[in-house]
């Protein structure tokens, strides 16, 4: 049982993470945060896992029960938990944080879980294998490098879907621009087609001093050619 947390606790935790610029430091941060993660993101009104899962369920045209989903940067399993509620059942998870993976394992949702430092180590899954690849809450500054989206594409079956999210607030704008540039380049290379881009004003509650209310975010859905 963890203590009840306040919004101020959550704010302090997240602001402390901004000092960790290297992805390795960030994963250490998630190891420490794991035990309070779900309680804290609920206080933040963190809607990204739900919004990504709803986007996938809306556009995926195949058999949901048979679809195999790669949940990249799965954390404690929030994305897969929403996808299960929407009719999907087969999940493989990847994350850099051992403690987050321990909690993901306890959900019982995942057929396989792999520890991997994305950007440093290759994605530890077979190419051309997944009906859906999803990454939520990890394509942002100091987390997963933009170039990793080529590995997400590679893991997806031809005709499969890749769902990605990022934040649209001040400290992430440079990363978001680079991410969208890479997405466009891959479209020009005819690797995938954009199915939908959904800009969301109320993504999660703001924590930075210069921000108030909610920060914006985006859900992107691409289909591999
Ligand atoms: C905000 S959490 C999101 C977790 C889950 N997808 C969700 O939406 O609740 C970010 C996750 O990304 C993982 N992560 C961040 N950078 C990573 C990297 N370079 N390689 C692997 N995992 C990383 C963290 O360990 C953490 O579990």
PDB file of N, CA and C in Angstrom, residues 86-159:
ATOM      1  N   UNK A  86     -10.845  -2.625 -24.791  1.00  0.00           N
ATOM      2  CA  UNK A  86     -11.424  -2.360 -26.114  1.00  0.00           C
ATOM      3  C   UNK A  86     -11.388  -3.598 -27.019  1.00  0.00           C
ATOM      4  N   UNK A  87     -10.977  -4.758 -26.473  1.00  0.00           N
ATOM      5  CA  UNK A  87     -11.107  -6.009 -27.222  1.00  0.00           C
ATOM      6  C   UNK A  87      -9.822  -6.638 -27.713  1.00  0.00           C
ATOM      7  N   UNK A  88      -8.659  -6.046 -27.411  1.00  0.00           N
ATOM      8  CA  UNK A  88      -7.381  -6.625 -27.837  1.00  0.00           C
ATOM      9  C   UNK A  88      -6.823  -7.498 -26.699  1.00  0.00           C
ATOM     10  N   UNK A  89      -6.071  -8.555 -27.085  1.00  0.00           N
ATOM     11  CA  UNK A  89      -5.665  -9.498 -26.033  1.00  0.00           C
ATOM     12  C   UNK A  89      -4.222  -9.956 -26.044  1.00  0.00           C
ATOM     13  N   UNK A  90      -3.503  -9.670 -27.126  1.00  0.00           N
ATOM     14  CA  UNK A  90      -2.146 -10.236 -27.219  1.00  0.00           C
ATOM     15  C   UNK A  90      -1.110  -9.114 -27.205  1.00  0.00           C
ATOM     16  N   UNK A  91      -0.290  -9.131 -26.164  1.00  0.00           N
ATOM     17  CA  UNK A  91       0.645  -8.017 -25.966  1.00  0.00           C
ATOM     18  C   UNK A  91       2.063  -8.504 -25.690  1.00  0.00           C
ATOM     19  N   UNK A  92       3.004  -7.787 -26.281  1.00  0.00           N
ATOM     20  CA  UNK A  92       4.419  -7.933 -25.942  1.00  0.00           C
ATOM     21  C   UNK A  92       4.867  -6.547 -25.484  1.00  0.00           C
ATOM     22  N   UNK A  93       5.575  -6.481 -24.369  1.00  0.00           N
ATOM     23  CA  UNK A  93       5.980  -5.183 -23.820  1.00  0.00           C
ATOM     24  C   UNK A  93       7.494  -5.018 -23.820  1.00  0.00           C
ATOM     25  N   UNK A  94       7.919  -3.779 -23.991  1.00  0.00           N
ATOM     26  CA  UNK A  94       9.350  -3.428 -23.931  1.00  0.00           C
ATOM     27  C   UNK A  94       9.468  -2.166 -23.095  1.00  0.00           C
ATOM     28  N   UNK A  95      10.463  -2.117 -22.212  1.00  0.00           N
ATOM     29  CA  UNK A  95      10.723  -0.887 -21.462  1.00  0.00           C
ATOM     30  C   UNK A  95      12.169  -0.936 -20.956  1.00  0.00           C
ATOM     31  N   UNK A  96      12.715   0.234 -20.647  1.00  0.00           N
ATOM     32  CA  UNK A  96      14.077   0.287 -20.124  1.00  0.00           C
ATOM     33  C   UNK A  96      14.138   0.115 -18.617  1.00  0.00           C
ATOM     34  N   UNK A  97      13.025   0.323 -17.942  1.00  0.00           N
ATOM     35  CA  UNK A  97      13.031   0.337 -16.468  1.00  0.00           C
ATOM     36  C   UNK A  97      12.613  -1.017 -15.897  1.00  0.00           C
ATOM     37  N   UNK A  98      13.513  -1.609 -15.140  1.00  0.00           N
ATOM     38  CA  UNK A  98      13.246  -2.921 -14.533  1.00  0.00           C
ATOM     39  C   UNK A  98      12.035  -2.860 -13.600  1.00  0.00           C
ATOM     40  N   UNK A  99      11.944  -1.776 -12.843  1.00  0.00           N
ATOM     41  CA  UNK A  99      10.858  -1.687 -11.847  1.00  0.00           C
ATOM     42  C   UNK A  99       9.500  -1.483 -12.529  1.00  0.00           C
ATOM     43  N   UNK A 100       9.484  -0.708 -13.614  1.00  0.00           N
ATOM     44  CA  UNK A 100       8.226  -0.559 -14.365  1.00  0.00           C
ATOM     45  C   UNK A 100       7.843  -1.919 -14.956  1.00  0.00           C
ATOM     46  N   UNK A 101       8.837  -2.633 -15.484  1.00  0.00           N
ATOM     47  CA  UNK A 101       8.554  -3.959 -16.069  1.00  0.00           C
ATOM     48  C   UNK A 101       8.043  -4.941 -15.015  1.00  0.00           C
ATOM     49  N   UNK A 102       8.560  -4.850 -13.791  1.00  0.00           N
ATOM     50  CA  UNK A 102       8.070  -5.736 -12.719  1.00  0.00           C
ATOM     51  C   UNK A 102       6.560  -5.533 -12.521  1.00  0.00           C
ATOM     52  N   UNK A 103       6.142  -4.268 -12.577  1.00  0.00           N
ATOM     53  CA  UNK A 103       4.712  -3.983 -12.380  1.00  0.00           C
ATOM     54  C   UNK A 103       3.901  -4.422 -13.603  1.00  0.00           C
ATOM     55  N   UNK A 104       4.491  -4.237 -14.784  1.00  0.00           N
ATOM     56  CA  UNK A 104       3.805  -4.695 -16.012  1.00  0.00           C
ATOM     57  C   UNK A 104       3.594  -6.212 -15.943  1.00  0.00           C
ATOM     58  N   UNK A 105       4.593  -6.913 -15.440  1.00  0.00           N
ATOM     59  CA  UNK A 105       4.503  -8.382 -15.356  1.00  0.00           C
ATOM     60  C   UNK A 105       3.342  -8.801 -14.450  1.00  0.00           C
ATOM     61  N   UNK A 106       3.189  -8.044 -13.352  1.00  0.00           N
ATOM     62  CA  UNK A 106       2.129  -8.390 -12.382  1.00  0.00           C
ATOM     63  C   UNK A 106       0.729  -8.251 -12.977  1.00  0.00           C
ATOM     64  N   UNK A 107       0.558  -7.449 -14.035  1.00  0.00           N
ATOM     65  CA  UNK A 107      -0.780  -7.298 -14.628  1.00  0.00           C
ATOM     66  C   UNK A 107      -1.240  -8.606 -15.252  1.00  0.00           C
ATOM     67  N   UNK A 108      -0.263  -9.428 -15.726  1.00  0.00           N
ATOM     68  CA  UNK A 108      -0.619 -10.664 -16.430  1.00  0.00           C
ATOM     69  C   UNK A 108      -1.069 -10.419 -17.866  1.00  0.00           C
ATOM     70  N   UNK A 109      -0.944  -9.198 -18.380  1.00  0.00           N
ATOM     71  CA  UNK A 109      -1.419  -8.881 -19.741  1.00  0.00           C
ATOM     72  C   UNK A 109      -0.459  -9.358 -20.819  1.00  0.00           C
ATOM     73  N   UNK A 110       0.833  -9.465 -20.478  1.00  0.00           N
ATOM     74  CA  UNK A 110       1.855  -9.589 -21.517  1.00  0.00           C
ATOM     75  C   UNK A 110       2.331 -11.023 -21.697  1.00  0.00           C
ATOM     76  N   UNK A 111       2.369 -11.473 -22.950  1.00  0.00           N
ATOM     77  CA  UNK A 111       2.950 -12.795 -23.264  1.00  0.00           C
ATOM     78  C   UNK A 111       4.465 -12.749 -23.104  1.00  0.00           C
ATOM     79  N   UNK A 112       5.058 -11.605 -23.418  1.00  0.00           N
ATOM     80  CA  UNK A 112       6.513 -11.425 -23.286  1.00  0.00           C
ATOM     81  C   UNK A 112       6.777 -10.008 -22.812  1.00  0.00           C
ATOM     82  N   UNK A 113       7.852  -9.866 -22.015  1.00  0.00           N
ATOM     83  CA  UNK A 113       8.330  -8.529 -21.633  1.00  0.00           C
ATOM     84  C   UNK A 113       9.839  -8.500 -21.824  1.00  0.00           C
ATOM     85  N   UNK A 114      10.345  -7.408 -22.394  1.00  0.00           N
ATOM     86  CA  UNK A 114      11.782  -7.307 -22.650  1.00  0.00           C
ATOM     87  C   UNK A 114      12.307  -5.993 -22.099  1.00  0.00           C
ATOM     88  N   UNK A 115      13.464  -6.076 -21.447  1.00  0.00           N
ATOM     89  CA  UNK A 115      14.112  -4.842 -21.001  1.00  0.00           C
ATOM     90  C   UNK A 115      15.063  -4.375 -22.102  1.00  0.00           C
ATOM     91  N   UNK A 116      14.969  -3.092 -22.440  1.00  0.00           N
ATOM     92  CA  UNK A 116      15.790  -2.566 -23.530  1.00  0.00           C
ATOM     93  C   UNK A 116      15.909  -1.052 -23.405  1.00  0.00           C
ATOM     94  N   UNK A 117      17.124  -0.547 -23.549  1.00  0.00           N
ATOM     95  CA  UNK A 117      17.333   0.903 -23.558  1.00  0.00           C
ATOM     96  C   UNK A 117      17.234   1.379 -25.010  1.00  0.00           C
ATOM     97  N   UNK A 118      16.060   1.868 -25.370  1.00  0.00           N
ATOM     98  CA  UNK A 118      15.815   2.275 -26.750  1.00  0.00           C
ATOM     99  C   UNK A 118      16.739   3.425 -27.139  1.00  0.00           C
ATOM    100  N   UNK A 119      17.242   3.344 -28.345  1.00  0.00           N
ATOM    101  CA  UNK A 119      18.176   4.366 -28.811  1.00  0.00           C
ATOM    102  C   UNK A 119      19.612   3.907 -28.620  1.00  0.00           C
ATOM    103  N   UNK A 120      19.841   3.098 -27.594  1.00  0.00           N
ATOM    104  CA  UNK A 120      21.182   2.563 -27.364  1.00  0.00           C
ATOM    105  C   UNK A 120      21.247   1.111 -27.859  1.00  0.00           C
ATOM    106  N   UNK A 121      20.197   0.342 -27.483  1.00  0.00           N
ATOM    107  CA  UNK A 121      20.139  -1.076 -27.880  1.00  0.00           C
ATOM    108  C   UNK A 121      19.077  -1.225 -28.966  1.00  0.00           C
ATOM    109  N   UNK A 122      19.266  -2.208 -29.862  1.00  0.00           N
ATOM    110  CA  UNK A 122      18.218  -2.423 -30.870  1.00  0.00           C
ATOM    111  C   UNK A 122      16.933  -2.949 -30.213  1.00  0.00           C
ATOM    112  N   UNK A 123      15.811  -2.615 -30.794  1.00  0.00           N
ATOM    113  CA  UNK A 123      14.517  -3.121 -30.294  1.00  0.00           C
ATOM    114  C   UNK A 123      14.563  -4.656 -30.344  1.00  0.00           C
ATOM    115  N   UNK A 124      14.366  -5.348 -29.192  1.00  0.00           N
ATOM    116  CA  UNK A 124      14.635  -6.796 -29.143  1.00  0.00           C
ATOM    117  C   UNK A 124      13.456  -7.654 -29.607  1.00  0.00           C
ATOM    118  N   UNK A 125      12.956  -7.356 -30.809  1.00  0.00           N
ATOM    119  CA  UNK A 125      11.824  -8.134 -31.343  1.00  0.00           C
ATOM    120  C   UNK A 125      12.092  -8.394 -32.821  1.00  0.00           C
ATOM    121  N   UNK A 126      11.318  -9.344 -33.379  1.00  0.00           N
ATOM    122  CA  UNK A 126      11.487  -9.698 -34.793  1.00  0.00           C
ATOM    123  C   UNK A 126      10.925  -8.611 -35.703  1.00  0.00           C
ATOM    124  N   UNK A 127      11.584  -8.430 -36.824  1.00  0.00           N
ATOM    125  CA  UNK A 127      11.087  -7.498 -37.840  1.00  0.00           C
ATOM    126  C   UNK A 127       9.777  -7.995 -38.446  1.00  0.00           C
ATOM    127  N   UNK A 128       8.967  -7.072 -38.939  1.00  0.00           N
ATOM    128  CA  UNK A 128       7.780  -7.365 -39.769  1.00  0.00           C
ATOM    129  C   UNK A 128       6.785  -8.288 -39.050  1.00  0.00           C
ATOM    130  N   UNK A 129       6.630  -8.163 -37.730  1.00  0.00           N
ATOM    131  CA  UNK A 129       5.897  -9.167 -36.956  1.00  0.00           C
ATOM    132  C   UNK A 129       4.607  -8.696 -36.282  1.00  0.00           C
ATOM    133  N   UNK A 130       4.469  -7.417 -36.043  1.00  0.00           N
ATOM    134  CA  UNK A 130       3.368  -6.963 -35.185  1.00  0.00           C
ATOM    135  C   UNK A 130       2.249  -6.299 -35.994  1.00  0.00           C
ATOM    136  N   UNK A 131       1.021  -6.608 -35.613  1.00  0.00           N
ATOM    137  CA  UNK A 131      -0.134  -5.972 -36.260  1.00  0.00           C
ATOM    138  C   UNK A 131      -0.212  -4.501 -35.863  1.00  0.00           C
ATOM    139  N   UNK A 132       0.178  -4.229 -34.615  1.00  0.00           N
ATOM    140  CA  UNK A 132       0.129  -2.864 -34.103  1.00  0.00           C
ATOM    141  C   UNK A 132       1.355  -2.638 -33.225  1.00  0.00           C
ATOM    142  N   UNK A 133       2.018  -1.503 -33.428  1.00  0.00           N
ATOM    143  CA  UNK A 133       3.099  -1.085 -32.528  1.00  0.00           C
ATOM    144  C   UNK A 133       2.664   0.242 -31.925  1.00  0.00           C
ATOM    145  N   UNK A 134       2.757   0.343 -30.617  1.00  0.00           N
ATOM    146  CA  UNK A 134       2.289   1.571 -29.955  1.00  0.00           C
ATOM    147  C   UNK A 134       3.365   2.061 -28.988  1.00  0.00           C
ATOM    148  N   UNK A 135       3.557   3.372 -28.965  1.00  0.00           N
ATOM    149  CA  UNK A 135       4.489   3.978 -27.999  1.00  0.00           C
ATOM    150  C   UNK A 135       3.817   5.231 -27.455  1.00  0.00           C
ATOM    151  N   UNK A 136       3.610   5.247 -26.157  1.00  0.00           N
ATOM    152  CA  UNK A 136       2.871   6.345 -25.516  1.00  0.00           C
ATOM    153  C   UNK A 136       3.689   6.903 -24.354  1.00  0.00           C
ATOM    154  N   UNK A 137       3.824   8.219 -24.329  1.00  0.00           N
ATOM    155  CA  UNK A 137       4.463   8.879 -23.183  1.00  0.00           C
ATOM    156  C   UNK A 137       5.972   8.766 -23.177  1.00  0.00           C
ATOM    157  N   UNK A 138       6.560   8.321 -24.271  1.00  0.00           N
ATOM    158  CA  UNK A 138       8.020   8.113 -24.265  1.00  0.00           C
ATOM    159  C   UNK A 138       8.721   8.787 -25.441  1.00  0.00           C
ATOM    160  N   UNK A 139       7.976   9.239 -26.439  1.00  0.00           N
ATOM    161  CA  UNK A 139       8.610  10.003 -27.523  1.00  0.00           C
ATOM    162  C   UNK A 139       8.610  11.463 -27.078  1.00  0.00           C
ATOM    163  N   UNK A 140       9.628  11.818 -26.316  1.00  0.00           N
ATOM    164  CA  UNK A 140       9.745  13.211 -25.857  1.00  0.00           C
ATOM    165  C   UNK A 140      11.193  13.445 -25.432  1.00  0.00           C
ATOM    166  N   UNK A 141      11.510  14.702 -25.230  1.00  0.00           N
ATOM    167  CA  UNK A 141      12.881  15.095 -24.927  1.00  0.00           C
ATOM    168  C   UNK A 141      13.427  14.311 -23.711  1.00  0.00           C
ATOM    169  N   UNK A 142      14.636  13.762 -23.864  1.00  0.00           N
ATOM    170  CA  UNK A 142      15.260  13.019 -22.758  1.00  0.00           C
ATOM    171  C   UNK A 142      14.760  11.599 -22.601  1.00  0.00           C
ATOM    172  N   UNK A 143      13.814  11.174 -23.425  1.00  0.00           N
ATOM    173  CA  UNK A 143      13.290   9.809 -23.330  1.00  0.00           C
ATOM    174  C   UNK A 143      13.831   8.994 -24.511  1.00  0.00           C
ATOM    175  N   UNK A 144      12.974   8.737 -25.485  1.00  0.00           N
ATOM    176  CA  UNK A 144      13.354   7.870 -26.599  1.00  0.00           C
ATOM    177  C   UNK A 144      13.754   8.734 -27.809  1.00  0.00           C
ATOM    178  N   UNK A 145      14.962   8.516 -28.371  1.00  0.00           N
ATOM    179  CA  UNK A 145      15.372   9.338 -29.521  1.00  0.00           C
ATOM    180  C   UNK A 145      14.448   9.154 -30.732  1.00  0.00           C
ATOM    181  N   UNK A 146      14.300  10.235 -31.494  1.00  0.00           N
ATOM    182  CA  UNK A 146      13.398  10.242 -32.656  1.00  0.00           C
ATOM    183  C   UNK A 146      13.706   9.088 -33.627  1.00  0.00           C
ATOM    184  N   UNK A 147      14.989   8.787 -33.829  1.00  0.00           N
ATOM    185  CA  UNK A 147      15.381   7.775 -34.826  1.00  0.00           C
ATOM    186  C   UNK A 147      14.773   6.398 -34.532  1.00  0.00           C
ATOM    187  N   UNK A 148      14.346   6.170 -33.285  1.00  0.00           N
ATOM    188  CA  UNK A 148      13.783   4.867 -32.912  1.00  0.00           C
ATOM    189  C   UNK A 148      12.481   4.589 -33.671  1.00  0.00           C
ATOM    190  N   UNK A 149      11.833   5.626 -34.199  1.00  0.00           N
ATOM    191  CA  UNK A 149      10.571   5.335 -34.914  1.00  0.00           C
ATOM    192  C   UNK A 149      10.832   4.480 -36.166  1.00  0.00           C
ATOM    193  N   UNK A 150      12.064   4.497 -36.681  1.00  0.00           N
ATOM    194  CA  UNK A 150      12.374   3.596 -37.811  1.00  0.00           C
ATOM    195  C   UNK A 150      12.354   2.134 -37.339  1.00  0.00           C
ATOM    196  N   UNK A 151      12.763   1.908 -36.083  1.00  0.00           N
ATOM    197  CA  UNK A 151      12.729   0.542 -35.540  1.00  0.00           C
ATOM    198  C   UNK A 151      11.281   0.105 -35.270  1.00  0.00           C
ATOM    199  N   UNK A 152      10.455   1.058 -34.872  1.00  0.00           N
ATOM    200  CA  UNK A 152       9.034   0.728 -34.643  1.00  0.00           C
ATOM    201  C   UNK A 152       8.400   0.304 -35.974  1.00  0.00           C
ATOM    202  N   UNK A 153       8.736   1.069 -37.025  1.00  0.00           N
ATOM    203  CA  UNK A 153       8.247   0.748 -38.380  1.00  0.00           C
ATOM    204  C   UNK A 153       8.702  -0.659 -38.776  1.00  0.00           C
ATOM    205  N   UNK A 154       9.975  -0.949 -38.521  1.00  0.00           N
ATOM    206  CA  UNK A 154      10.566  -2.228 -38.926  1.00  0.00           C
ATOM    207  C   UNK A 154       9.901  -3.407 -38.202  1.00  0.00           C
ATOM    208  N   UNK A 155       9.473  -3.210 -36.981  1.00  0.00           N
ATOM    209  CA  UNK A 155       8.841  -4.292 -36.204  1.00  0.00           C
ATOM    210  C   UNK A 155       7.409  -4.574 -36.660  1.00  0.00           C
ATOM    211  N   UNK A 156       6.826  -3.622 -37.376  1.00  0.00           N
ATOM    212  CA  UNK A 156       5.412  -3.732 -37.781  1.00  0.00           C
ATOM    213  C   UNK A 156       5.279  -4.573 -39.048  1.00  0.00           C
ATOM    214  N   UNK A 157       4.208  -5.367 -39.135  1.00  0.00           N
ATOM    215  CA  UNK A 157       3.924  -6.118 -40.368  1.00  0.00           C
ATOM    216  C   UNK A 157       3.575  -5.143 -41.482  1.00  0.00           C
ATOM    217  N   UNK A 158       3.874  -5.455 -42.732  1.00  0.00           N
ATOM    218  CA  UNK A 158       3.335  -4.631 -43.820  1.00  0.00           C
ATOM    219  C   UNK A 158       1.799  -4.559 -43.674  1.00  0.00           C
ATOM    220  N   UNK A 159       1.254  -3.367 -43.738  1.00  0.00           N
ATOM    221  CA  UNK A 159      -0.196  -3.187 -43.555  1.00  0.00           C
ATOM    222  C   UNK A 159      -0.583  -2.946 -42.100  1.00  0.00           C
TER     223      UNK A 159
END
